[in-house]
Coordinates of C-alpha atoms in Angstrom, one line a residue:
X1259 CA 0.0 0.0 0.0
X1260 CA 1.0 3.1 -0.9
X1261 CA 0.3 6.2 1.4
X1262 CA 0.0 9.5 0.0
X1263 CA 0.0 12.7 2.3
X1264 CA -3.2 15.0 1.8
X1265 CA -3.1 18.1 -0.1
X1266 CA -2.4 21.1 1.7
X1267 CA -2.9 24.7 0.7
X1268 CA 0.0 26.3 -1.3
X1269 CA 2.1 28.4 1.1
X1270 CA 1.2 32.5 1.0
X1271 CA 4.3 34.2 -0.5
X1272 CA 5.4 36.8 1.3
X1273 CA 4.7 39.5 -2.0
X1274 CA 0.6 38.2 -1.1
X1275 CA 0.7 38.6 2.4
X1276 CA 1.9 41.9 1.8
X1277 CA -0.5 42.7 -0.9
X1278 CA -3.7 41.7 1.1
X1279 CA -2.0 43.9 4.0
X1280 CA -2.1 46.8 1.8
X1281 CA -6.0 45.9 0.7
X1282 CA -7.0 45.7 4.1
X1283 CA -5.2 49.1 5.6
X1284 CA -7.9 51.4 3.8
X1285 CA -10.6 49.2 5.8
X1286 CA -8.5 49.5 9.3
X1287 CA -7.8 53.3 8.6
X1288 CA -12.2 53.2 8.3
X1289 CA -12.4 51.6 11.4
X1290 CA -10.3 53.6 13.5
X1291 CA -11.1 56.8 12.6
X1292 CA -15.1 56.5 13.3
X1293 CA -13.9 54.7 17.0
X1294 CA -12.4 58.5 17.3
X1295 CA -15.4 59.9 15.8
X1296 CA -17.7 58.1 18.6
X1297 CA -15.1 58.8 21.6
X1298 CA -15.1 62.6 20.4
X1299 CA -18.8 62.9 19.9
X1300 CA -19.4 60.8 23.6
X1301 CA -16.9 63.0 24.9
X1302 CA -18.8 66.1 23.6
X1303 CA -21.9 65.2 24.8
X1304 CA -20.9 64.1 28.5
X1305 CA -18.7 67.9 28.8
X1306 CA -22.3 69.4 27.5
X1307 CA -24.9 67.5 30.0
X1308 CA -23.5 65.1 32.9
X1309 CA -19.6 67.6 33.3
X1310 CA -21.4 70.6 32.1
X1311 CA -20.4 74.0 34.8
X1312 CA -18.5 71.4 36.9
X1313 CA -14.8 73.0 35.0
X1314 CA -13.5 69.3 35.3
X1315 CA -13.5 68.3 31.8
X1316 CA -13.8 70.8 28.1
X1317 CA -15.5 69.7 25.6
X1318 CA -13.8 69.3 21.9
X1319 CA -15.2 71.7 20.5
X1320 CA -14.5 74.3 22.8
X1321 CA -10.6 72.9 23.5
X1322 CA -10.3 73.1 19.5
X1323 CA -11.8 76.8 19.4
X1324 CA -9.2 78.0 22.1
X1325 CA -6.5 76.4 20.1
X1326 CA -7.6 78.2 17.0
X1327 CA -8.0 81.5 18.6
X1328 CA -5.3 81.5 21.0
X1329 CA -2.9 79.8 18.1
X1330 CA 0.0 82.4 18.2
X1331 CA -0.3 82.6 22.4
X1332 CA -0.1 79.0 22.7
X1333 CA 2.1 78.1 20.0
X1334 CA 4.7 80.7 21.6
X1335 CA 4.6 79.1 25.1
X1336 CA 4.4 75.5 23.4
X1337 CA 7.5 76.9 21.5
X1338 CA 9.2 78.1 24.9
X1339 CA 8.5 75.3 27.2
X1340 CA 9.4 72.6 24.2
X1341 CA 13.0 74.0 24.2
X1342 CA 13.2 74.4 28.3
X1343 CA 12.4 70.6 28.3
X1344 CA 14.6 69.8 25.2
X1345 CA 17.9 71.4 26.7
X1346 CA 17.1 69.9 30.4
X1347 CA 16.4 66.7 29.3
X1348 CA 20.2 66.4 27.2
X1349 CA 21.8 68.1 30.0
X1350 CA 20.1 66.0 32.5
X1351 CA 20.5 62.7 30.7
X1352 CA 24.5 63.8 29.7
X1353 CA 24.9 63.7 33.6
X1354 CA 23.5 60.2 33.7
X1355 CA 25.9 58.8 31.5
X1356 CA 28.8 60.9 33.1
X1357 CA 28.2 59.6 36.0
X1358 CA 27.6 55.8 34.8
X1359 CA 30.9 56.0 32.7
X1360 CA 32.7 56.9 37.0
X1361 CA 30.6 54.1 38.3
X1362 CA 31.7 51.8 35.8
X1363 CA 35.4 52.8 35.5
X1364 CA 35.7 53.3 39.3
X1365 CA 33.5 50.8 41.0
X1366 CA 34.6 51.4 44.4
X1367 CA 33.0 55.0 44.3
X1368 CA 29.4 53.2 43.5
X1369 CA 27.6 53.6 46.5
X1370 CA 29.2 57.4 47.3
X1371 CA 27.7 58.5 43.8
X1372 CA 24.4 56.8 43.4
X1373 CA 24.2 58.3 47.1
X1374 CA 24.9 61.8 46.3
X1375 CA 23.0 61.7 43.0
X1376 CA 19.6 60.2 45.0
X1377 CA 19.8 62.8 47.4
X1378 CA 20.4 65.1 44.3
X1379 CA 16.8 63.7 42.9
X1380 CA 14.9 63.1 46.2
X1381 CA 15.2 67.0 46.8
X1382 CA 11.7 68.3 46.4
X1383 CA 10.7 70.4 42.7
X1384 CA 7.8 72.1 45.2
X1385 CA 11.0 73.5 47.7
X1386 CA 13.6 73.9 44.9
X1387 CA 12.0 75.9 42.5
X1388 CA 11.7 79.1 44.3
X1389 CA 15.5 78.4 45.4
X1390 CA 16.8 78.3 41.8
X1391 CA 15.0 81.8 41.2
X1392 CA 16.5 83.0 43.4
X1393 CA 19.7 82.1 42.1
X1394 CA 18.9 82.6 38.4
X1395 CA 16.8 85.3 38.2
X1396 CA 13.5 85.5 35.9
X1397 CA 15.2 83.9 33.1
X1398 CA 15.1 80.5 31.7
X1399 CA 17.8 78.9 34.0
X1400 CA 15.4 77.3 36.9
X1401 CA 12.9 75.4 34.2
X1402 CA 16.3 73.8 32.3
X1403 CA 18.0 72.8 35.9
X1404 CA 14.6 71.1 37.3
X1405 CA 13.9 69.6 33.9
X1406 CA 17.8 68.2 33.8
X1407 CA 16.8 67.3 37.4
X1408 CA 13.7 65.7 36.7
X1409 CA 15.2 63.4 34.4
X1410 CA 19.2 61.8 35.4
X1411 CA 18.4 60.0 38.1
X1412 CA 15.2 58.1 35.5
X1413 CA 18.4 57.0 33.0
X1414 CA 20.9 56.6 35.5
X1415 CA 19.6 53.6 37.3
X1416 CA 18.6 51.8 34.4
X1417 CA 21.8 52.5 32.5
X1418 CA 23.6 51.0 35.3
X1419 CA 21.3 47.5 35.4
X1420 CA 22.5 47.3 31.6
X1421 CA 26.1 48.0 31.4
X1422 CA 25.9 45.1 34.8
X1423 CA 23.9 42.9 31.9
X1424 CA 27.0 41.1 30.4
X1425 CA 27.8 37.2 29.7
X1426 CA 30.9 36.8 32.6
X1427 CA 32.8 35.2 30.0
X1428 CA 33.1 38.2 27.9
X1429 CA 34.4 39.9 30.9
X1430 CA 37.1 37.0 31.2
X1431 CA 37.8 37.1 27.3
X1432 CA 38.5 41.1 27.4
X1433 CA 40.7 40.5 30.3
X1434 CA 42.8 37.6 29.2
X1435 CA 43.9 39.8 26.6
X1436 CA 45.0 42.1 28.5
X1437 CA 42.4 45.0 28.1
X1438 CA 41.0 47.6 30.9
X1439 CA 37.9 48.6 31.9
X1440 CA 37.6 51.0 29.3
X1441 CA 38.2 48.6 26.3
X1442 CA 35.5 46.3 28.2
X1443 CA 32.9 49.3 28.4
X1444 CA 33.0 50.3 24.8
X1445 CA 33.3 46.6 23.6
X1446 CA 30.9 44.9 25.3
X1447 CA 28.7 46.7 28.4
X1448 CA 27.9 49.5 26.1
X1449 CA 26.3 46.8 23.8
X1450 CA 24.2 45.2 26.5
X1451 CA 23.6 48.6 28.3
X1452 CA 21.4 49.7 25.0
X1453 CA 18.0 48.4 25.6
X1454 CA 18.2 49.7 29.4
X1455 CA 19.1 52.9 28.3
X1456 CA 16.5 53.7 26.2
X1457 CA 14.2 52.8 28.8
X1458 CA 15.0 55.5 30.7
X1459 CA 15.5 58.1 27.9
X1460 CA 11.5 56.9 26.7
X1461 CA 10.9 57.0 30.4
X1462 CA 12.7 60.5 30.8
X1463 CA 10.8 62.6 28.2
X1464 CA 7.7 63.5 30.3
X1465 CA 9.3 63.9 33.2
X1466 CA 11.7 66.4 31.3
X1467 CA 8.5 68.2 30.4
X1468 CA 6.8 68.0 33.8
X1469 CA 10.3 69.4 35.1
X1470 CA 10.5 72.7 32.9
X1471 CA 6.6 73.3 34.1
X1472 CA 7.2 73.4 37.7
X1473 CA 10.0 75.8 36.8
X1474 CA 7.5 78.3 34.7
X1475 CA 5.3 77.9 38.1
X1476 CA 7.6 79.0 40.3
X1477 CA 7.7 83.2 38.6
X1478 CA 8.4 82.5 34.6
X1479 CA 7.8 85.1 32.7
X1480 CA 6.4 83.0 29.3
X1481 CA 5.9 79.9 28.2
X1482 CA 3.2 76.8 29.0
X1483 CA 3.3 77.0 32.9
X1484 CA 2.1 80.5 33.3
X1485 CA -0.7 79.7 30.8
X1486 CA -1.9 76.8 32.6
X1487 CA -1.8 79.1 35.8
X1488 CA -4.2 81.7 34.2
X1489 CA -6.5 79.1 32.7
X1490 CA -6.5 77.4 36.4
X1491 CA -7.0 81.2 38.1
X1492 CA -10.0 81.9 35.7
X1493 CA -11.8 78.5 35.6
X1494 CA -11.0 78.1 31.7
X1495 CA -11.2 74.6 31.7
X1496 CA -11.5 73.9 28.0
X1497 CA -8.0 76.5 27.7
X1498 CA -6.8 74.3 30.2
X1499 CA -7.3 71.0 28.6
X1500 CA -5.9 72.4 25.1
X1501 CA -3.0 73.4 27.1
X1502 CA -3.2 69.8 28.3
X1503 CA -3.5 68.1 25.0
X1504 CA -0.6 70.3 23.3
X1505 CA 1.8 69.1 25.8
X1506 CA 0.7 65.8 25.5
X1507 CA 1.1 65.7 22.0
X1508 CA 4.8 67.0 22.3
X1509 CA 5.6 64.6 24.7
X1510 CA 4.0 62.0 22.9
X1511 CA 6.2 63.5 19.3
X1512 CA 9.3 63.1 21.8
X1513 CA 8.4 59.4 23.0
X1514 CA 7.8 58.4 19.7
X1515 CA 11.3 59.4 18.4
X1516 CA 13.0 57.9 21.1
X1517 CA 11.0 54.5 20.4
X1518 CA 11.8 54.5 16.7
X1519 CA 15.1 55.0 18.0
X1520 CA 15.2 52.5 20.3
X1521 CA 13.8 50.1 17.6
X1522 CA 17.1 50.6 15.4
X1523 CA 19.7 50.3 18.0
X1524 CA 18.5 47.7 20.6
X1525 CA 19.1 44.1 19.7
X1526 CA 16.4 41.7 19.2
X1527 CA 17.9 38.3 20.5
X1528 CA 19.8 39.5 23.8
X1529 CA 22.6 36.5 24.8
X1530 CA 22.6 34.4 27.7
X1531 CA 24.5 35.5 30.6
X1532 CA 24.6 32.4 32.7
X1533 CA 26.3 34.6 35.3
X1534 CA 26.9 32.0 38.2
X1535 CA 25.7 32.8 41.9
X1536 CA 28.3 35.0 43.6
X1537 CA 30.8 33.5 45.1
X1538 CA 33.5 33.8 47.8
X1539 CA 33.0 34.3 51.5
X1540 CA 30.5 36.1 52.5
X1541 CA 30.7 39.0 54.7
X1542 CA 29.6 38.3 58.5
X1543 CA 26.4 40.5 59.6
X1544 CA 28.3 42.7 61.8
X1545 CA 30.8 43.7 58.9
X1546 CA 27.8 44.0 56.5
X1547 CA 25.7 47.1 59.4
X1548 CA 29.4 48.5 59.7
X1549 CA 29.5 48.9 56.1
X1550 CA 26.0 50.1 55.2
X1551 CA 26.3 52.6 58.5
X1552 CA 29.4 54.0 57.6
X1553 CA 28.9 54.6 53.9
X1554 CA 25.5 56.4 55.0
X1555 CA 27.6 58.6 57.7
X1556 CA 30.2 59.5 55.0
X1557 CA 27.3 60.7 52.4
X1558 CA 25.4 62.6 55.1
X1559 CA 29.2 64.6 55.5
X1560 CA 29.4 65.0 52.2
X1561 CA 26.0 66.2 51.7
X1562 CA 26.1 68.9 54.4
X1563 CA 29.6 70.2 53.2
X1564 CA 28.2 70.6 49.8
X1565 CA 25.2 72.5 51.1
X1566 CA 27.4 74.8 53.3
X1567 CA 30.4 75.5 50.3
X1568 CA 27.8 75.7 47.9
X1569 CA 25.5 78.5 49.1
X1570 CA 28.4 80.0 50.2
X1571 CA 30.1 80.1 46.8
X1572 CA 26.8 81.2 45.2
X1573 CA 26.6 84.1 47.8
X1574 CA 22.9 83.0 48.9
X1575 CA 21.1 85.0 51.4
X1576 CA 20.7 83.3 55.0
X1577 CA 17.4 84.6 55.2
X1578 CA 16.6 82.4 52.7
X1579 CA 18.7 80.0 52.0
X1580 CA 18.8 78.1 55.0
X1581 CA 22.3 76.2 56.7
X1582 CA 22.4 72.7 58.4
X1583 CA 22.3 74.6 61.9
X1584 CA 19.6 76.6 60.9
X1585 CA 17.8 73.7 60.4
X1586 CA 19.4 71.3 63.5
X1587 CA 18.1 74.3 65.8
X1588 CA 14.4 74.4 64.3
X1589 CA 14.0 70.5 64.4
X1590 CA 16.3 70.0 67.6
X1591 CA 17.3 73.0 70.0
X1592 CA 14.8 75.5 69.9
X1593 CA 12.3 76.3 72.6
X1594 CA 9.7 75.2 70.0
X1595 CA 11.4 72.3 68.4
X1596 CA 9.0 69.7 69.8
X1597 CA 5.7 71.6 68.4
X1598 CA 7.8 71.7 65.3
X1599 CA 8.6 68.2 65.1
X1600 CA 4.7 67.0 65.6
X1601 CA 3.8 69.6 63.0
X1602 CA 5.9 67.8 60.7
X1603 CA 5.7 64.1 61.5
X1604 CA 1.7 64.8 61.5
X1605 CA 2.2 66.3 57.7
X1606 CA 4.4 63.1 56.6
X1607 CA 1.7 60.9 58.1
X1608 CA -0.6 62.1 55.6
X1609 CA 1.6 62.3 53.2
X1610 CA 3.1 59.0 53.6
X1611 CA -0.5 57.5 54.0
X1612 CA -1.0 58.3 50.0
X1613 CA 2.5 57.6 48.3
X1614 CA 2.2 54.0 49.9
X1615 CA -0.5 52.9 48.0
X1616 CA -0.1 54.6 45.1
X1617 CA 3.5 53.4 45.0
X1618 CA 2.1 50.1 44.9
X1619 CA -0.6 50.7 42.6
X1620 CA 2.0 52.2 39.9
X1621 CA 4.1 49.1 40.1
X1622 CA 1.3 47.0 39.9
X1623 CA -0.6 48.7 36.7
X1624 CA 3.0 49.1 34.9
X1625 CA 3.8 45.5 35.7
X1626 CA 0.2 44.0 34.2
X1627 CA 0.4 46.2 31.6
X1628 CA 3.6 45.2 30.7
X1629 CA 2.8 41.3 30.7
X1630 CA -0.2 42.0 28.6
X1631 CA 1.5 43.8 25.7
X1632 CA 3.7 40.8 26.0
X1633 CA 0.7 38.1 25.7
X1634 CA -1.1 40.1 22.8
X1635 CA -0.1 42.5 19.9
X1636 CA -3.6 44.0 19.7
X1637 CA -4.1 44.8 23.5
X1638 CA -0.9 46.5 23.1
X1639 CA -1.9 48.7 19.8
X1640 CA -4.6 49.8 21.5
X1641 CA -3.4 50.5 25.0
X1642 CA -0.1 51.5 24.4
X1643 CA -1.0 55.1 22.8
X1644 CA -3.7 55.5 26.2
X1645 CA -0.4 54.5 28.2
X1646 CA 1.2 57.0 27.3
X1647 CA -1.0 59.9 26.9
X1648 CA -2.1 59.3 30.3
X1649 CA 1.6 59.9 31.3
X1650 CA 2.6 62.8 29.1
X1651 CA -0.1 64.7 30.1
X1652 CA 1.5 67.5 32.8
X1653 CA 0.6 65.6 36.2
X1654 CA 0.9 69.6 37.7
X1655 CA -1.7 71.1 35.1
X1656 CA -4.7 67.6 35.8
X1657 CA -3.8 67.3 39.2
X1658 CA -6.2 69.8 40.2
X1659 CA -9.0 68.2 38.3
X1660 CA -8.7 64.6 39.5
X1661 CA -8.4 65.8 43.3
X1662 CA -11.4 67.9 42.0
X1663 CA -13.4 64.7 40.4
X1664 CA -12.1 62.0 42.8
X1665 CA -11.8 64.1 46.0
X1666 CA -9.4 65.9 48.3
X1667 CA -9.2 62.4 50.4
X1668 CA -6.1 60.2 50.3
X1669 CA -7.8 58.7 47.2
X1670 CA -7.7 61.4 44.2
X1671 CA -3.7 61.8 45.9
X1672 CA -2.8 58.5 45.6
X1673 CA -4.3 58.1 41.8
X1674 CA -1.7 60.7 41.3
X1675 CA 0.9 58.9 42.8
X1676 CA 0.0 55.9 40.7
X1677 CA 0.3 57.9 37.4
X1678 CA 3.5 59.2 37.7
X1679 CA 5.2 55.6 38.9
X1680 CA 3.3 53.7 36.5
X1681 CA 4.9 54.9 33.5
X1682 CA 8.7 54.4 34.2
X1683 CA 7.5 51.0 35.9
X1684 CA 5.7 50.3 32.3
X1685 CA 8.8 51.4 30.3
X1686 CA 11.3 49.2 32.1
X1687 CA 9.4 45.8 32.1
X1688 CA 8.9 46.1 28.5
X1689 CA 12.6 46.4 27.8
X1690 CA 13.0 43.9 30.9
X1691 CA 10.3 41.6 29.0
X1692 CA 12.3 41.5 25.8
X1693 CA 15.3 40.2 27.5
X1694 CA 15.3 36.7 27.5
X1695 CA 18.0 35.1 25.6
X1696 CA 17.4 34.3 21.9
X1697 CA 18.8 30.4 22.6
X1698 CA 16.3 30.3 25.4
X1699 CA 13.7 31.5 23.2
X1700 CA 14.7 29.0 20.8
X1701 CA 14.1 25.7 22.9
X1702 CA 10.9 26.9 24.3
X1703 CA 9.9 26.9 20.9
X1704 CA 11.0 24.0 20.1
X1705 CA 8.8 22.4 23.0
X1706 CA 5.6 25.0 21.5
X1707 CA 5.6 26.4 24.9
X1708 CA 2.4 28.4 25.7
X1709 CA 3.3 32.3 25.6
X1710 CA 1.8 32.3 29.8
X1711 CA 4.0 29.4 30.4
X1712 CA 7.1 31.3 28.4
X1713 CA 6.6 34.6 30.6
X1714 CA 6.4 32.6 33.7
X1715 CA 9.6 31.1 33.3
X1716 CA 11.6 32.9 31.0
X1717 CA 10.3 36.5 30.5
X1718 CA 9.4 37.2 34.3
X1719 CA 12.6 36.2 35.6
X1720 CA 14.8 38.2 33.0
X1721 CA 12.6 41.1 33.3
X1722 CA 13.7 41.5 37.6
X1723 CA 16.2 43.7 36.9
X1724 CA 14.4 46.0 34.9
X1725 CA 11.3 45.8 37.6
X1726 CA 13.8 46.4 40.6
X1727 CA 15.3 49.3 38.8
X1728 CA 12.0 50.4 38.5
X1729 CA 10.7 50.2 41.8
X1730 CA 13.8 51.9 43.2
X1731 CA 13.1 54.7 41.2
X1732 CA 9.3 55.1 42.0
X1733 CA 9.9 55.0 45.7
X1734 CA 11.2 58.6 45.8
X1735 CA 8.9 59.5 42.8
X1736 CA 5.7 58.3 45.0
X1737 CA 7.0 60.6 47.7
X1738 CA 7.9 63.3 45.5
X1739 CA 4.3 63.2 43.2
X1740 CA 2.2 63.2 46.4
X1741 CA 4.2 66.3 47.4
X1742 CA 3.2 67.9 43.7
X1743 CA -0.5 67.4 44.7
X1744 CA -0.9 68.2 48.2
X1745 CA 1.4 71.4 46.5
X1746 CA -1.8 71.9 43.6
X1747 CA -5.0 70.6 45.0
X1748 CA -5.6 68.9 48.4
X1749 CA -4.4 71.6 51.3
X1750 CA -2.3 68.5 53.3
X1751 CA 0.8 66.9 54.3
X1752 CA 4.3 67.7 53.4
X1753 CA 3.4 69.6 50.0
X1754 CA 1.3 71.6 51.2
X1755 CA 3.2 72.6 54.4
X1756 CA 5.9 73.6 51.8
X1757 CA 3.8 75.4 49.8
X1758 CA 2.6 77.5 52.8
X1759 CA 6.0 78.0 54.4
X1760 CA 6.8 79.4 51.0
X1761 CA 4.3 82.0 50.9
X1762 CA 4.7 83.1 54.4
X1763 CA 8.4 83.7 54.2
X1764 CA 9.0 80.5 56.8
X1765 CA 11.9 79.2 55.1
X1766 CA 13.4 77.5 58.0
X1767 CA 10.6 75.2 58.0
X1768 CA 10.5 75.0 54.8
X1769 CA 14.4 73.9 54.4
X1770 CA 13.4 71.4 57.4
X1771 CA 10.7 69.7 55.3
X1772 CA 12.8 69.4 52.7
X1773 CA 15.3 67.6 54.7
X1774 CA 12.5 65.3 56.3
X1775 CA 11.0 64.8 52.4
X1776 CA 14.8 63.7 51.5
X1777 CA 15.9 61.9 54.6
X1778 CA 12.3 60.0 53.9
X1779 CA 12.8 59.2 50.0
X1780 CA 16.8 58.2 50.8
X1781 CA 15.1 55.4 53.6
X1782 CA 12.5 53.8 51.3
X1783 CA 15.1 53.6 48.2
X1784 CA 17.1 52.0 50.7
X1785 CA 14.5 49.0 51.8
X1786 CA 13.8 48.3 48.1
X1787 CA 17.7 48.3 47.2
X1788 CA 17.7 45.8 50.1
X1789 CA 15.1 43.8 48.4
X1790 CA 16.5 43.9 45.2
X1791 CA 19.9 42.6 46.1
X1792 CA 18.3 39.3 47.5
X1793 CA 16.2 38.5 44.7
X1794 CA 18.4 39.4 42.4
X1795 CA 21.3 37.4 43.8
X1796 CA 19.0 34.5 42.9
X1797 CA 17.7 35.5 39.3
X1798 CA 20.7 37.4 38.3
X1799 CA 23.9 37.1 39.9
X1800 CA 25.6 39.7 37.3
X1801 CA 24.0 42.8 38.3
X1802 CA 26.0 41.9 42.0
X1803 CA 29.6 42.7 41.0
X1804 CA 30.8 44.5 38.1

């Protein structure tokens, strides 16, 4: 007997495929354009009935009538604001590979520097805006500094998980023939440091945004920030939503060129690292606290001899730019120093009682995001461009409005929170997702592994780094947003006691929240860095030892 296979269909040739694409984009193009249509006119119809005189939400036609007659306004402060952003965010992210290229090259200055820089980023926008117009005048200065601030510290951390990311036996190869740590950074951890970086520079181009607006709040002269405070001061919510949506839509321009970049440069089949476990003897528990306490003793001196040499250098007035005694006396010696102390711990209660939960609520959102973009192409076309919008829209200009829809109660505050740590958190796991080892990839395939089963074992695991880097990051962010908010909307906690201490001239309190906000942010980056290094020693031994 002679067995014959069954007919099968002729293969599709790749010119077809292509072809039918092309018929069917017409058809898609259809479809999406009347989902807009729908959303627009829905939109329009809920700002004219169920939103109408609440000035929470303008309508489309009124947002596109205040773009068309305030076109030359807007488009000036647009134009402004774009370049404050654009010149903070290279200065800012410059600084993060300066100091990456001294971490790498002299490893035993890590801790000191990532130290220094935290403190650097933990220091509140609310506090340190009116400080840097003081020091620069009405000019352009304090939007470029707190946008270059806003932004390092999002591309430093990351940057340093990748150039970690590196096979050990391409360490061992570079130094068998004899080559430095400088021939080993160019050769191969700038290589693997690629994907990680552009996570943060995606991650960085709201914040850079976000940065240069706090600036314009704090006394600008021109540009996006004083527009939003008008629109805010007159109840012109549909200017303040085309304000919104034009920001948006640069950031969005901005994410979008740093994701085509990204696209080019990053590779697609990462290589196994098969880093093993650290090993050697351990250090004993005592040695360990003696470390970790000295190391924070050494960066509080250096911190408080930069403050001193640096406002001394810069010539700042005592009255009010504050000193370390200044503060020591308010928080410590005064008569008054224990009313001051409850004043303040009662203020971080309520802060800390909203950047908790919305810390965890922005990992948590970025992280199931992340895994379903992985699981399915179409949930992440149509989710990614909501994603993001929801992120490059200037937290300070709709945090008003969702206090002011969802409540001045720890709630609307901590949906804050959660927007501005979901994002990075999102960013990072999709980089982190896309780095499991082409070879690994290869014999789950070979098995026809479900795609659940493949990001349970495979993805997840090579995505910790990424997720750790992450959550170090939004732990001072979480502290820092819910500062932003109780600083716009909700009259509590430590933003607001800023905010007030401002205003009434109390600068010594307001220099000693500052140092609690810091001294705060420094402590919970320190318990997740303490997590992180005992999971990670586990999934990935590498990012333990350069």
């Amino acid at each position: 007997m002679v067995l014959q296979a069954e007919p099968t269909a002729p293969p599709v040739s790749r010119a077809h495929a292509e072809r039918r694409a092309i018929r069917m984009r017409p058809a898609a193009a259809l479809r999406a354009a009347l989902s807009w249509i729908a959303v627009l006119a829905l939109w329009e119809l809920a700002g004219r009935t169920i939103l109408a005189g609440r000035h929470l939400v303008g309508t489309p036609s009124g947002i596109v009538a205040k773009i068309v007659e305030n076109a030359e306004v807007y488009g000036r402060g647009l134009m402004f604001t774009t370049g404050e952003a654009l010149l903070g965010y290279l200065i800012g992210n410059l600084a993060a590979v300066a100091l990456a290229l001294v971490v790498v090259l002299l490893p035993g200055l890590e801790r000191i520097v990532l130290r220094l820089a935290l403190v650097v980023y933990c220091l509140p926008l609310v506090a340190l805006g009116p400080l840097l117009r003081l020091v620069y005048g009405f000019g352009d200065g304090p939007q470029i500094t707190l946008a270059a601030l806003a932004v390092y510290y999002l591309t430093l951390v990351p940057l340093l998980v990748g150039l970690r990311a590196v096979p050990r036996s391409w360490i061992d190869l570079t130094a068998s023939y004899g080559r430095g740590r400088w021939t080993t950074l160019v050769v191969v951890r700038a290589r693997a440091a690629l994907p990680y970086l552009m996570a943060g520079l995606q991650a960085s181009v709201p914040a850079a945004f976000l940065g240069a607006l706090v600036g314009e709040f704090t006394g600008a002269e021109r540009g996006l920030g004083v527009l939003s405070i008008l629109a805010l001061r007159s109840l012109d919510t549909d200017g303040l939503w085309a304000l919104m949506l034009l920001s948006a839509a640069v950031s969005l321009v901005g994410y979008g060129v740093v994701s085509a970049l990204a696209r080019r440069l990053t590779p697609e089949r990462p290589t196994v690292l098969l880093s093993p476990p650290a090993s050697g003897r351990r250090r004993s528990a005592g040695l360990r606290w003696l470390r970790a306490v000295g190391g924070a003793t050494l960066v509080a001196v250096l911190v408080i001899a930069l403050w001193i040499v640096l406002f001394e250098l810069l010539g700042l007035d005592p009255y009010f730019a504050k000193r370390p005694w200044d503060v020591w006396e308010w928080l410590v010696t005064a008569d008054a120093a224990s009313e001051h102390r409850a004043e303040l711990l009662a203020a971080l209660g309520q802060t800390v009682a909203v950047a908790i939960p919305g810390y965890f609520a922005g990992l948590l959102m970025g992280l199931l995001l992340a895994t379903a973009f992985s699981l399915s192409n179409r949930v992440r076309r149509a989710l990614t461009p909501v994603a993001v919008a929801l992120r490059c829209v200037p937290i300070i200009a709709i945090a008003p409005l969702l206090v002011a829809a969802l409540g001045r109660g720890p709630f609307g505050t901590a949906v804050v929170v959660a927007i501005m740590t979901f994002f990075p958190t999102l960013v990072s796991c999709l980089y982190g997702l896309r780095q499991l080892p082409g070879q690994v990839a290869d014999v789950f395939a070979t098995y026809a592994t479900p795609a659940p089963r493949v990001l349970l074992l495979g993805r997840l695991p090579a995505m910790a780094p990424a997720f750790f880097a992450a959550a170090r990051i939004a732990a001072p962010t979480a502290l820092l947003a819910a500062t932003v908010a109780e600083w716009l909307a909700t009259g509590t906690g430590l933003g607001n006691q800023m905010a007030v201490d401002a205003a009434t001239s109390q600068y010594t309190s307001l220099w000693s929240t500052v140092v609690i906000v810091t001294v705060v942010s420094l402590a919970a980056y320190a318990l997740v860095e303490w997590i992180e290094a005992r999971v990670l020693a586990r999934v990935a031994p590498e990012q333990g030892r350069w």
